[in-house]
């Protein structure tokens, strides 16, 4: 009798272009295992918004596996220990998994030793093949992108048509018992705009492929649906970056392909410094403010009450839907760090808990880029002007949607409202904020 194998799932919740599942399926019956591990990642255990998405993603994947004859097992605890235990229960011939790059997952992979067969599937190309002349992970995006562009991206492998589960399956937790969704109050009601799962990911890709010709222009316009909406699907591995890459093949897709390359670069940045989520990659130019005033400003920022409509619209969109438009993310992050002089880590942690697509590499790299502390970042002196950005990128309708206090203002007045009832005055003027930030540079 053929011994079954085990597939350990993490952020690779799909059947299409899933090399770990393909390898297991070729060997006969197998079980797919997802371990909810809040211990191994430590402070980087997944946040509240991600937990909502995870519930629906696992429900979708379980259904997909069952329809093809496979099985999904759920367990909770430290991943390496649980994976080993389940493999022993099954008498598994092999354990297959997709390679991950976060330090806690690499430690768990190492703990499983020779029992674990790792497969490439989280990046466009294996990162071991993208090294600097010194043999180290790249720290600057330009050389990284040139190195990646010199490699061919492997064609995605279709999902197996049929799967086989062993006659005796390991015991499984019940998904609803994990309590991943909020109950009272249900702060995730606005998350219904999303469709977690592989089918939702493929639908978004199909929609985006039909519109990608205008992506380079529309991606910066928050009032339009010009982005791919694939970020959370990519984060949870509901679609592979290789599938996206080979679907978007026209010259018009070049800009979005660079975004996929940046995602790979974020993983390379983790290899360069696993503590990128906590540690400045270069010396900070300005010391962060502390104390009650900074705490009050931070609360106003999280609640969308800064007095800057473009910032407030973004923060309210984030709280309502678990997502924020990319251009507005940069504006809101820059405002926190440079207008309010609050440590980028506080913003990164807030995003980690509230974003459905909160990816450790991307989140950390992008915040450090804004703060001027990153391995490849903008200079501190480059300070985004929210009012200029709001007008330049036509954010009036976006503001009306998320800041209803300003609905009646015209397209010009809405960016910089004056004396509107129930809407706060700016926490600090842009000119005063810029002078303060520059005067404190190097302090």
mmCIF file of C-alpha atoms in Angstrom, residues 54-314:
data_model
loop_
_atom_site.group_PDB
_atom_site.id
_atom_site.type_symbol
_atom_site.label_atom_id
_atom_site.label_comp_id
_atom_site.label_asym_id
_atom_site.label_seq_id
_atom_site.Cartn_x
_atom_site.Cartn_y
_atom_site.Cartn_z
ATOM 1 C CA UNK A 54 -7.970 33.420 6.532
ATOM 2 C CA UNK A 55 -11.300 31.981 7.721
ATOM 3 C CA UNK A 56 -12.898 32.465 4.320
ATOM 4 C CA UNK A 57 -9.804 31.393 2.411
ATOM 5 C CA UNK A 58 -9.542 28.105 4.311
ATOM 6 C CA UNK A 59 -13.269 27.460 3.851
ATOM 7 C CA UNK A 60 -12.883 27.971 0.101
ATOM 8 C CA UNK A 61 -9.759 25.813 -0.122
ATOM 9 C CA UNK A 62 -11.348 23.009 1.893
ATOM 10 C CA UNK A 63 -14.236 22.931 -0.564
ATOM 11 C CA UNK A 64 -11.901 22.945 -3.566
ATOM 12 C CA UNK A 65 -9.907 20.032 -2.156
ATOM 13 C CA UNK A 66 -12.982 17.978 -1.295
ATOM 14 C CA UNK A 67 -14.479 18.427 -4.779
ATOM 15 C CA UNK A 68 -11.309 16.951 -6.273
ATOM 16 C CA UNK A 69 -11.105 14.092 -3.805
ATOM 17 C CA UNK A 70 -8.564 15.664 -1.451
ATOM 18 C CA UNK A 71 -8.706 16.599 2.220
ATOM 19 C CA UNK A 72 -7.798 19.590 4.380
ATOM 20 C CA UNK A 73 -6.825 19.094 8.021
ATOM 21 C CA UNK A 74 -6.737 21.988 10.491
ATOM 22 C CA UNK A 75 -4.652 22.032 13.649
ATOM 23 C CA UNK A 76 -3.538 24.724 16.082
ATOM 24 C CA UNK A 77 -0.182 25.122 17.837
ATOM 25 C CA UNK A 78 3.535 25.557 17.102
ATOM 26 C CA UNK A 79 3.852 24.674 13.432
ATOM 27 C CA UNK A 80 6.981 22.503 13.345
ATOM 28 C CA UNK A 81 5.760 20.393 16.262
ATOM 29 C CA UNK A 82 2.253 19.935 14.854
ATOM 30 C CA UNK A 83 3.477 19.159 11.324
ATOM 31 C CA UNK A 84 5.795 16.488 12.701
ATOM 32 C CA UNK A 85 3.031 15.003 14.845
ATOM 33 C CA UNK A 86 0.551 14.794 11.975
ATOM 34 C CA UNK A 87 3.182 13.265 9.700
ATOM 35 C CA UNK A 88 3.812 10.602 12.364
ATOM 36 C CA UNK A 89 0.085 9.929 12.809
ATOM 37 C CA UNK A 90 -0.233 9.338 9.071
ATOM 38 C CA UNK A 91 2.993 7.454 8.635
ATOM 39 C CA UNK A 92 3.707 10.025 5.939
ATOM 40 C CA UNK A 93 6.312 9.134 3.337
ATOM 41 C CA UNK A 94 7.200 12.814 2.845
ATOM 42 C CA UNK A 95 6.293 16.323 3.955
ATOM 43 C CA UNK A 96 5.975 18.878 1.170
ATOM 44 C CA UNK A 97 5.816 22.655 1.613
ATOM 45 C CA UNK A 98 6.342 25.908 -0.261
ATOM 46 C CA UNK A 99 9.493 27.774 0.748
ATOM 47 C CA UNK A 100 8.824 30.898 2.816
ATOM 48 C CA UNK A 101 11.218 33.688 3.754
ATOM 49 C CA UNK A 102 10.078 35.150 7.070
ATOM 50 C CA UNK A 103 12.560 34.260 9.803
ATOM 51 C CA UNK A 104 10.016 32.369 11.908
ATOM 52 C CA UNK A 105 8.991 30.163 8.985
ATOM 53 C CA UNK A 106 12.606 29.486 8.054
ATOM 54 C CA UNK A 107 13.221 28.416 11.653
ATOM 55 C CA UNK A 108 10.216 26.077 11.521
ATOM 56 C CA UNK A 109 11.437 24.645 8.209
ATOM 57 C CA UNK A 110 14.878 24.020 9.706
ATOM 58 C CA UNK A 111 13.332 22.296 12.725
ATOM 59 C CA UNK A 112 11.701 19.722 10.441
ATOM 60 C CA UNK A 113 15.075 18.930 8.914
ATOM 61 C CA UNK A 114 15.397 16.285 6.213
ATOM 62 C CA UNK A 115 11.759 15.251 6.582
ATOM 63 C CA UNK A 116 10.720 18.396 4.712
ATOM 64 C CA UNK A 117 10.844 18.804 0.932
ATOM 65 C CA UNK A 118 10.672 22.495 0.029
ATOM 66 C CA UNK A 119 9.322 23.754 -3.295
ATOM 67 C CA UNK A 120 9.557 27.166 -4.952
ATOM 68 C CA UNK A 121 6.212 28.871 -5.427
ATOM 69 C CA UNK A 122 6.096 32.110 -3.442
ATOM 70 C CA UNK A 123 8.292 34.182 -5.769
ATOM 71 C CA UNK A 124 8.743 34.724 -9.488
ATOM 72 C CA UNK A 125 12.150 33.049 -9.463
ATOM 73 C CA UNK A 126 14.070 31.294 -6.662
ATOM 74 C CA UNK A 127 15.744 33.998 -4.587
ATOM 75 C CA UNK A 128 18.878 31.871 -4.226
ATOM 76 C CA UNK A 129 19.440 32.618 -7.899
ATOM 77 C CA UNK A 130 19.295 36.382 -7.331
ATOM 78 C CA UNK A 131 22.452 37.369 -5.492
ATOM 79 C CA UNK A 132 24.826 40.316 -5.689
ATOM 80 C CA UNK A 133 28.387 40.012 -6.941
ATOM 81 C CA UNK A 134 29.381 39.396 -3.316
ATOM 82 C CA UNK A 135 26.958 36.469 -3.131
ATOM 83 C CA UNK A 136 24.573 38.268 -0.753
ATOM 84 C CA UNK A 137 20.888 39.256 -1.045
ATOM 85 C CA UNK A 138 20.377 42.515 -2.914
ATOM 86 C CA UNK A 139 19.801 45.625 -0.811
ATOM 87 C CA UNK A 140 18.931 47.986 -3.681
ATOM 88 C CA UNK A 141 15.939 47.468 -5.975
ATOM 89 C CA UNK A 142 17.554 48.567 -9.250
ATOM 90 C CA UNK A 143 20.250 45.857 -9.363
ATOM 91 C CA UNK A 144 17.744 43.324 -8.018
ATOM 92 C CA UNK A 145 15.283 44.097 -10.804
ATOM 93 C CA UNK A 146 17.988 43.836 -13.447
ATOM 94 C CA UNK A 147 19.045 40.464 -12.072
ATOM 95 C CA UNK A 148 15.443 39.233 -11.985
ATOM 96 C CA UNK A 149 14.828 40.475 -15.527
ATOM 97 C CA UNK A 150 17.743 38.357 -16.737
ATOM 98 C CA UNK A 151 15.925 35.207 -15.537
ATOM 99 C CA UNK A 152 12.970 33.537 -17.175
ATOM 100 C CA UNK A 153 9.893 33.047 -14.995
ATOM 101 C CA UNK A 154 8.778 29.417 -15.046
ATOM 102 C CA UNK A 155 5.402 28.644 -16.584
ATOM 103 C CA UNK A 156 2.695 27.969 -13.981
ATOM 104 C CA UNK A 157 1.515 24.394 -13.536
ATOM 105 C CA UNK A 158 -2.268 23.801 -13.712
ATOM 106 C CA UNK A 159 -4.079 22.384 -10.708
ATOM 107 C CA UNK A 160 -4.416 18.576 -10.633
ATOM 108 C CA UNK A 161 -7.811 17.498 -11.961
ATOM 109 C CA UNK A 162 -8.165 14.767 -9.346
ATOM 110 C CA UNK A 163 -6.666 14.265 -5.914
ATOM 111 C CA UNK A 164 -6.608 11.319 -3.550
ATOM 112 C CA UNK A 165 -6.911 11.363 0.219
ATOM 113 C CA UNK A 166 -5.840 8.449 2.423
ATOM 114 C CA UNK A 167 -8.561 6.184 3.778
ATOM 115 C CA UNK A 168 -7.696 7.183 7.336
ATOM 116 C CA UNK A 169 -7.437 10.918 7.748
ATOM 117 C CA UNK A 170 -5.927 12.653 10.774
ATOM 118 C CA UNK A 171 -8.380 14.352 13.110
ATOM 119 C CA UNK A 172 -9.084 17.982 12.254
ATOM 120 C CA UNK A 173 -10.189 21.055 14.180
ATOM 121 C CA UNK A 174 -13.400 22.727 13.069
ATOM 122 C CA UNK A 175 -12.757 26.039 11.344
ATOM 123 C CA UNK A 176 -15.585 27.821 13.159
ATOM 124 C CA UNK A 177 -14.049 26.860 16.511
ATOM 125 C CA UNK A 178 -10.965 28.980 15.772
ATOM 126 C CA UNK A 179 -12.958 32.208 16.194
ATOM 127 C CA UNK A 180 -11.187 33.991 13.345
ATOM 128 C CA UNK A 181 -14.147 36.235 12.557
ATOM 129 C CA UNK A 182 -15.306 39.076 14.825
ATOM 130 C CA UNK A 183 -18.601 38.614 16.585
ATOM 131 C CA UNK A 184 -19.757 41.560 18.675
ATOM 132 C CA UNK A 185 -19.186 44.142 17.438
ATOM 133 C CA UNK A 186 -18.767 42.888 13.886
ATOM 134 C CA UNK A 187 -16.178 45.406 12.695
ATOM 135 C CA UNK A 188 -15.652 43.403 9.477
ATOM 136 C CA UNK A 189 -19.084 44.041 7.934
ATOM 137 C CA UNK A 190 -17.435 46.201 5.253
ATOM 138 C CA UNK A 191 -15.101 43.351 4.316
ATOM 139 C CA UNK A 192 -17.946 41.839 2.268
ATOM 140 C CA UNK A 193 -16.499 43.708 -0.735
ATOM 141 C CA UNK A 194 -13.879 40.935 -0.920
ATOM 142 C CA UNK A 195 -14.086 37.377 -2.209
ATOM 143 C CA UNK A 196 -11.336 35.388 -0.457
ATOM 144 C CA UNK A 197 -10.247 32.139 -2.048
ATOM 145 C CA UNK A 198 -8.697 30.940 -5.270
ATOM 146 C CA UNK A 199 -11.827 31.534 -7.351
ATOM 147 C CA UNK A 200 -11.968 35.146 -6.170
ATOM 148 C CA UNK A 201 -8.290 35.613 -6.990
ATOM 149 C CA UNK A 202 -8.691 34.283 -10.525
ATOM 150 C CA UNK A 203 -11.771 36.461 -11.054
ATOM 151 C CA UNK A 204 -9.821 39.569 -9.979
ATOM 152 C CA UNK A 205 -6.976 38.614 -12.300
ATOM 153 C CA UNK A 206 -9.368 38.167 -15.235
ATOM 154 C CA UNK A 207 -10.949 41.553 -14.553
ATOM 155 C CA UNK A 208 -7.596 43.269 -14.161
ATOM 156 C CA UNK A 209 -6.098 41.681 -17.289
ATOM 157 C CA UNK A 210 -8.888 43.268 -19.332
ATOM 158 C CA UNK A 211 -8.081 46.704 -17.884
ATOM 159 C CA UNK A 212 -4.330 46.548 -17.371
ATOM 160 C CA UNK A 213 -3.572 48.647 -20.443
ATOM 161 C CA UNK A 214 -4.332 51.793 -18.429
ATOM 162 C CA UNK A 215 -2.816 50.638 -15.139
ATOM 163 C CA UNK A 216 0.179 52.996 -15.151
ATOM 164 C CA UNK A 217 -2.160 56.007 -15.099
ATOM 165 C CA UNK A 218 -5.155 54.739 -13.124
ATOM 166 C CA UNK A 219 -3.228 53.098 -10.290
ATOM 167 C CA UNK A 220 -2.615 56.524 -8.703
ATOM 168 C CA UNK A 221 -6.252 57.666 -8.861
ATOM 169 C CA UNK A 222 -8.052 56.712 -5.637
ATOM 170 C CA UNK A 223 -11.461 57.708 -7.024
ATOM 171 C CA UNK A 224 -11.207 54.994 -9.700
ATOM 172 C CA UNK A 225 -10.915 51.205 -9.533
ATOM 173 C CA UNK A 226 -7.556 51.192 -11.266
ATOM 174 C CA UNK A 227 -5.526 48.785 -9.152
ATOM 175 C CA UNK A 228 -5.459 44.998 -9.409
ATOM 176 C CA UNK A 229 -7.053 44.217 -6.015
ATOM 177 C CA UNK A 230 -4.781 41.175 -5.988
ATOM 178 C CA UNK A 231 -2.612 42.075 -3.004
ATOM 179 C CA UNK A 232 -4.469 40.013 -0.382
ATOM 180 C CA UNK A 233 -4.868 37.089 -2.789
ATOM 181 C CA UNK A 234 -1.109 37.158 -3.417
ATOM 182 C CA UNK A 235 -0.354 37.485 0.290
ATOM 183 C CA UNK A 236 -2.378 34.395 1.169
ATOM 184 C CA UNK A 237 -1.059 32.554 -1.863
ATOM 185 C CA UNK A 238 -4.508 32.117 -3.403
ATOM 186 C CA UNK A 239 -2.870 32.898 -6.716
ATOM 187 C CA UNK A 240 0.758 32.478 -7.655
ATOM 188 C CA UNK A 241 2.923 35.392 -8.796
ATOM 189 C CA UNK A 242 3.939 33.270 -11.767
ATOM 190 C CA UNK A 243 0.299 32.883 -12.839
ATOM 191 C CA UNK A 244 -0.157 36.654 -12.661
ATOM 192 C CA UNK A 245 3.121 37.284 -14.501
ATOM 193 C CA UNK A 246 2.262 35.010 -17.418
ATOM 194 C CA UNK A 247 -1.301 36.316 -17.662
ATOM 195 C CA UNK A 248 -0.155 39.931 -17.968
ATOM 196 C CA UNK A 249 2.130 39.670 -20.974
ATOM 197 C CA UNK A 250 1.451 42.842 -22.954
ATOM 198 C CA UNK A 251 3.776 45.849 -22.975
ATOM 199 C CA UNK A 252 1.052 47.744 -21.120
ATOM 200 C CA UNK A 253 1.540 45.365 -18.172
ATOM 201 C CA UNK A 254 5.194 46.271 -17.637
ATOM 202 C CA UNK A 255 4.416 48.634 -14.756
ATOM 203 C CA UNK A 256 2.467 46.013 -12.856
ATOM 204 C CA UNK A 257 5.165 43.423 -13.468
ATOM 205 C CA UNK A 258 7.553 45.765 -11.673
ATOM 206 C CA UNK A 259 5.187 45.667 -8.706
ATOM 207 C CA UNK A 260 5.477 41.875 -8.685
ATOM 208 C CA UNK A 261 9.257 42.238 -8.819
ATOM 209 C CA UNK A 262 9.100 44.628 -5.831
ATOM 210 C CA UNK A 263 7.220 41.920 -3.936
ATOM 211 C CA UNK A 264 10.127 39.550 -4.600
ATOM 212 C CA UNK A 265 12.565 42.287 -3.562
ATOM 213 C CA UNK A 266 10.730 42.568 -0.234
ATOM 214 C CA UNK A 267 11.471 38.908 0.382
ATOM 215 C CA UNK A 268 15.100 39.478 -0.558
ATOM 216 C CA UNK A 269 15.143 42.324 1.977
ATOM 217 C CA UNK A 270 14.013 39.866 4.654
ATOM 218 C CA UNK A 271 16.967 37.646 3.793
ATOM 219 C CA UNK A 272 19.290 40.659 4.040
ATOM 220 C CA UNK A 273 17.906 41.450 7.514
ATOM 221 C CA UNK A 274 15.257 39.193 9.081
ATOM 222 C CA UNK A 275 14.505 41.970 11.615
ATOM 223 C CA UNK A 276 13.468 44.483 8.959
ATOM 224 C CA UNK A 277 10.089 44.833 10.697
ATOM 225 C CA UNK A 278 11.738 46.222 13.835
ATOM 226 C CA UNK A 279 15.167 47.521 12.909
ATOM 227 C CA UNK A 280 16.058 50.666 10.961
ATOM 228 C CA UNK A 281 18.145 49.742 7.945
ATOM 229 C CA UNK A 282 19.941 53.070 8.106
ATOM 230 C CA UNK A 283 20.221 55.766 10.746
ATOM 231 C CA UNK A 284 17.096 57.840 11.311
ATOM 232 C CA UNK A 285 17.315 61.533 10.507
ATOM 233 C CA UNK A 286 14.742 62.658 13.070
ATOM 234 C CA UNK A 287 13.998 61.322 16.528
ATOM 235 C CA UNK A 288 10.367 60.248 16.939
ATOM 236 C CA UNK A 289 8.063 62.247 19.210
ATOM 237 C CA UNK A 290 6.908 60.587 22.403
ATOM 238 C CA UNK A 291 4.404 61.345 25.118
ATOM 239 C CA UNK A 292 0.744 62.239 25.376
ATOM 240 C CA UNK A 293 0.764 64.685 22.463
ATOM 241 C CA UNK A 294 2.207 62.079 20.101
ATOM 242 C CA UNK A 295 -0.263 59.484 21.421
ATOM 243 C CA UNK A 296 -3.159 61.848 20.806
ATOM 244 C CA UNK A 297 -1.982 62.547 17.263
ATOM 245 C CA UNK A 298 -1.550 58.840 16.620
ATOM 246 C CA UNK A 299 -5.120 58.114 17.748
ATOM 247 C CA UNK A 300 -6.405 60.880 15.488
ATOM 248 C CA UNK A 301 -4.484 59.339 12.580
ATOM 249 C CA UNK A 302 -5.874 55.845 13.200
ATOM 250 C CA UNK A 303 -9.424 57.196 13.374
ATOM 251 C CA UNK A 304 -9.218 59.371 10.282
ATOM 252 C CA UNK A 305 -9.447 62.637 12.242
ATOM 253 C CA UNK A 306 -6.268 64.468 11.182
ATOM 254 C CA UNK A 307 -7.966 67.360 9.388
ATOM 255 C CA UNK A 308 -6.407 66.301 6.069
ATOM 256 C CA UNK A 309 -9.233 64.789 3.974
ATOM 257 C CA UNK A 310 -7.054 62.538 1.784
ATOM 258 C CA UNK A 311 -5.363 61.057 4.860
ATOM 259 C CA UNK A 312 -8.629 60.658 6.751
ATOM 260 C CA UNK A 313 -10.371 59.046 3.776
ATOM 261 C CA UNK A 314 -7.603 56.467 3.530
#
